[in-house]
Amino acid sequence: MEEWSKSIFDVMESVAGMVDEFFLEVTEMVEEFADDVQNTVGLDFDQCLQDMFEPIAEIYFDLEMLVNETDQAFTYPVEPTLEKHPACIGCRHYHGQVYSGNLLVCGMHPYGWETDNCPDWQDMN
């Protein structure tokens, strides 16, 4: 009887070893498959995202360049003269930029000062 129980114990140890070996092999195969899927699908997914993003980015950058060109076309400087805004000649606060056709003379007097002596005039130096 002792021989019989020893045989059963040996068979069970053998089966346990085979089960361990089976699960190790299955784990290795699953890891290899996961790596293959990640490499294949991951690269394809990255390429798909890149293919979708590149045209959008290109359109965005083209629009940004167009907007910058348009902004520069509508914004330009105007210097004060004796006929227009004589009180602003040499003033540190004079801004003199035209935005969409509207001249911004300065922050205190957006449309300029009417007489030759502005109360907010300061020398540029």
PDB file of C-alpha atoms in Angstrom:
ATOM      1  CA  MET A   1       0.000   0.000   0.000  1.00  0.00           C
ATOM      2  CA  GLU A   2       2.874   2.240   0.720  1.00  0.00           C
ATOM      3  CA  GLU A   3       4.121   1.702  -2.818  1.00  0.00           C
ATOM      4  CA  TRP A   4       0.714   2.630  -4.183  1.00  0.00           C
ATOM      5  CA  SER A   5       0.566   5.961  -2.249  1.00  0.00           C
ATOM      6  CA  LYS A   6       4.117   6.742  -3.305  1.00  0.00           C
ATOM      7  CA  SER A   7       3.117   6.189  -6.970  1.00  0.00           C
ATOM      8  CA  ILE A   8       0.131   8.488  -6.618  1.00  0.00           C
ATOM      9  CA  PHE A   9       2.322  11.124  -4.980  1.00  0.00           C
ATOM     10  CA  ASP A  10       4.895  10.805  -7.819  1.00  0.00           C
ATOM     11  CA  VAL A  11       2.137  11.100 -10.444  1.00  0.00           C
ATOM     12  CA  MET A  12       0.722  14.186  -8.720  1.00  0.00           C
ATOM     13  CA  GLU A  13       4.180  15.795  -8.583  1.00  0.00           C
ATOM     14  CA  SER A  14       4.645  14.982 -12.260  1.00  0.00           C
ATOM     15  CA  VAL A  15       1.240  16.467 -13.140  1.00  0.00           C
ATOM     16  CA  ALA A  16       1.973  19.591 -11.068  1.00  0.00           C
ATOM     17  CA  GLY A  17       5.281  20.027 -12.890  1.00  0.00           C
ATOM     18  CA  MET A  18       3.544  19.614 -16.278  1.00  0.00           C
ATOM     19  CA  VAL A  19       0.843  22.140 -15.283  1.00  0.00           C
ATOM     20  CA  ASP A  20       3.522  24.641 -14.202  1.00  0.00           C
ATOM     21  CA  GLU A  21       5.406  24.108 -17.452  1.00  0.00           C
ATOM     22  CA  PHE A  22       2.152  24.465 -19.448  1.00  0.00           C
ATOM     23  CA  PHE A  23       1.271  27.784 -17.801  1.00  0.00           C
ATOM     24  CA  LEU A  24       4.811  29.106 -18.250  1.00  0.00           C
ATOM     25  CA  GLU A  25       4.655  28.287 -21.973  1.00  0.00           C
ATOM     26  CA  VAL A  26       1.156  29.804 -22.282  1.00  0.00           C
ATOM     27  CA  THR A  27       2.365  32.938 -20.480  1.00  0.00           C
ATOM     28  CA  GLU A  28       5.332  33.246 -22.852  1.00  0.00           C
ATOM     29  CA  MET A  29       3.076  32.798 -25.893  1.00  0.00           C
ATOM     30  CA  VAL A  30       0.584  35.365 -24.597  1.00  0.00           C
ATOM     31  CA  GLU A  31       3.403  37.848 -23.941  1.00  0.00           C
ATOM     32  CA  GLU A  32       4.819  37.310 -27.436  1.00  0.00           C
ATOM     33  CA  PHE A  33       1.351  37.721 -28.941  1.00  0.00           C
ATOM     34  CA  ALA A  34       0.724  40.902 -26.911  1.00  0.00           C
ATOM     35  CA  ASP A  35       4.069  42.325 -28.033  1.00  0.00           C
ATOM     36  CA  ASP A  36       3.282  41.487 -31.668  1.00  0.00           C
ATOM     37  CA  VAL A  37      -0.171  43.054 -31.394  1.00  0.00           C
ATOM     38  CA  GLN A  38       1.219  46.146 -29.709  1.00  0.00           C
ATOM     39  CA  ASN A  39       3.962  46.513 -32.291  1.00  0.00           C
ATOM     40  CA  THR A  40       1.624  45.963 -35.226  1.00  0.00           C
ATOM     41  CA  VAL A  41      -1.546  47.665 -34.020  1.00  0.00           C
ATOM     42  CA  GLY A  42       0.312  50.339 -32.043  1.00  0.00           C
ATOM     43  CA  LEU A  43       2.361  51.386 -35.055  1.00  0.00           C
ATOM     44  CA  ASP A  44      -0.707  51.314 -37.288  1.00  0.00           C
ATOM     45  CA  PHE A  45      -2.649  53.354 -34.734  1.00  0.00           C
ATOM     46  CA  ASP A  46       0.188  55.883 -34.413  1.00  0.00           C
ATOM     47  CA  GLN A  47       0.382  56.161 -38.196  1.00  0.00           C
ATOM     48  CA  CYS A  48      -3.395  56.604 -38.410  1.00  0.00           C
ATOM     49  CA  LEU A  49      -3.301  59.414 -35.819  1.00  0.00           C
ATOM     50  CA  GLN A  50      -0.404  61.045 -37.628  1.00  0.00           C
ATOM     51  CA  ASP A  51      -2.234  60.800 -40.970  1.00  0.00           C
ATOM     52  CA  MET A  52      -5.280  62.445 -39.376  1.00  0.00           C
ATOM     53  CA  PHE A  53      -3.351  65.139 -37.493  1.00  0.00           C
ATOM     54  CA  GLU A  54      -0.961  66.315 -40.210  1.00  0.00           C
ATOM     55  CA  PRO A  55      -3.620  67.830 -42.516  1.00  0.00           C
ATOM     56  CA  ILE A  56      -5.324  69.521 -39.567  1.00  0.00           C
ATOM     57  CA  ALA A  57      -2.011  70.960 -38.346  1.00  0.00           C
ATOM     58  CA  GLU A  58      -1.156  72.111 -41.857  1.00  0.00           C
ATOM     59  CA  ILE A  59      -4.506  73.899 -42.204  1.00  0.00           C
ATOM     60  CA  TYR A  60      -4.057  75.465 -38.750  1.00  0.00           C
ATOM     61  CA  PHE A  61      -0.579  76.784 -39.563  1.00  0.00           C
ATOM     62  CA  ASP A  62      -1.755  78.079 -42.957  1.00  0.00           C
ATOM     63  CA  LEU A  63      -4.632  79.914 -41.266  1.00  0.00           C
ATOM     64  CA  GLU A  64      -2.305  81.310 -38.612  1.00  0.00           C
ATOM     65  CA  MET A  65       0.031  82.661 -41.292  1.00  0.00           C
ATOM     66  CA  LEU A  66      -2.956  84.140 -43.154  1.00  0.00           C
ATOM     67  CA  VAL A  67      -4.256  85.815 -39.988  1.00  0.00           C
ATOM     68  CA  ASN A  68      -0.807  87.231 -39.205  1.00  0.00           C
ATOM     69  CA  GLU A  69      -0.511  88.603 -42.742  1.00  0.00           C
ATOM     70  CA  THR A  70      -4.017  90.063 -42.517  1.00  0.00           C
ATOM     71  CA  ASP A  71      -3.305  91.657 -39.122  1.00  0.00           C
ATOM     72  CA  GLN A  72      -0.190  93.299 -40.481  1.00  0.00           C
ATOM     73  CA  ALA A  73      -2.078  94.546 -43.528  1.00  0.00           C
ATOM     74  CA  PHE A  74      -4.662  96.310 -41.351  1.00  0.00           C
ATOM     75  CA  THR A  75      -2.211  97.666 -38.775  1.00  0.00           C
ATOM     76  CA  TYR A  76       0.226 100.395 -39.717  1.00  0.00           C
ATOM     77  CA  PRO A  77       1.845 103.378 -38.000  1.00  0.00           C
ATOM     78  CA  VAL A  78       0.944 107.040 -38.531  1.00  0.00           C
ATOM     79  CA  GLU A  79       3.250 109.850 -37.436  1.00  0.00           C
ATOM     80  CA  PRO A  80       1.773 113.099 -36.047  1.00  0.00           C
ATOM     81  CA  THR A  81       2.120 116.134 -38.292  1.00  0.00           C
ATOM     82  CA  LEU A  82       1.523 119.878 -37.925  1.00  0.00           C
ATOM     83  CA  GLU A  83      -1.824 119.396 -39.705  1.00  0.00           C
ATOM     84  CA  LYS A  84      -2.982 116.296 -37.762  1.00  0.00           C
ATOM     85  CA  HIS A  85      -2.313 115.869 -34.056  1.00  0.00           C
ATOM     86  CA  PRO A  86       0.359 118.581 -33.639  1.00  0.00           C
ATOM     87  CA  ALA A  87       0.093 118.319 -29.837  1.00  0.00           C
ATOM     88  CA  CYS A  88       1.401 114.743 -30.094  1.00  0.00           C
ATOM     89  CA  ILE A  89       4.676 115.496 -31.860  1.00  0.00           C
ATOM     90  CA  GLY A  90       7.504 114.210 -29.640  1.00  0.00           C
ATOM     91  CA  CYS A  91       5.150 112.884 -26.940  1.00  0.00           C
ATOM     92  CA  ARG A  92       6.107 109.702 -25.127  1.00  0.00           C
ATOM     93  CA  HIS A  93       2.449 108.569 -24.981  1.00  0.00           C
ATOM     94  CA  TYR A  94       1.843 108.818 -28.715  1.00  0.00           C
ATOM     95  CA  HIS A  95       0.866 105.378 -30.059  1.00  0.00           C
ATOM     96  CA  GLY A  96      -0.068 106.216 -33.637  1.00  0.00           C
ATOM     97  CA  GLN A  97      -1.193 102.798 -34.910  1.00  0.00           C
ATOM     98  CA  VAL A  98      -4.097 102.248 -37.257  1.00  0.00           C
ATOM     99  CA  TYR A  99      -6.213  99.172 -36.475  1.00  0.00           C
ATOM    100  CA  SER A 100      -8.735  98.191 -39.142  1.00  0.00           C
ATOM    101  CA  GLY A 101      -8.894 101.776 -40.341  1.00  0.00           C
ATOM    102  CA  ASN A 102      -9.123 103.372 -36.858  1.00  0.00           C
ATOM    103  CA  LEU A 103      -6.201 105.448 -35.563  1.00  0.00           C
ATOM    104  CA  LEU A 104      -5.377 105.033 -31.881  1.00  0.00           C
ATOM    105  CA  VAL A 105      -3.512 108.226 -30.989  1.00  0.00           C
ATOM    106  CA  CYS A 106      -2.735 107.457 -27.328  1.00  0.00           C
ATOM    107  CA  GLY A 107      -4.204 105.817 -24.234  1.00  0.00           C
ATOM    108  CA  MET A 108      -5.326 109.070 -22.601  1.00  0.00           C
ATOM    109  CA  HIS A 109      -6.764 110.637 -25.752  1.00  0.00           C
ATOM    110  CA  PRO A 110      -7.634 107.867 -28.226  1.00  0.00           C
ATOM    111  CA  TYR A 111      -8.750 110.397 -30.884  1.00  0.00           C
ATOM    112  CA  GLY A 112      -6.018 112.948 -30.149  1.00  0.00           C
ATOM    113  CA  TRP A 113      -5.987 116.354 -28.458  1.00  0.00           C
ATOM    114  CA  GLU A 114      -7.779 119.269 -30.173  1.00  0.00           C
ATOM    115  CA  THR A 115      -5.392 122.116 -29.304  1.00  0.00           C
ATOM    116  CA  ASP A 116      -1.610 122.493 -29.593  1.00  0.00           C
ATOM    117  CA  ASN A 117      -0.975 121.941 -25.858  1.00  0.00           C
ATOM    118  CA  CYS A 118      -1.973 118.528 -24.471  1.00  0.00           C
ATOM    119  CA  PRO A 119      -2.092 118.389 -20.649  1.00  0.00           C
ATOM    120  CA  ASP A 120      -0.641 114.832 -20.674  1.00  0.00           C
ATOM    121  CA  TRP A 121       2.275 115.546 -23.028  1.00  0.00           C
ATOM    122  CA  GLN A 122       5.654 114.141 -21.900  1.00  0.00           C
ATOM    123  CA  ASP A 123       8.959 114.266 -23.685  1.00  0.00           C
ATOM    124  CA  MET A 124      10.088 110.970 -25.274  1.00  0.00           C
ATOM    125  CA  ASN A 125      13.443 111.102 -23.457  1.00  0.00           C
TER     126      ASN A 125
END
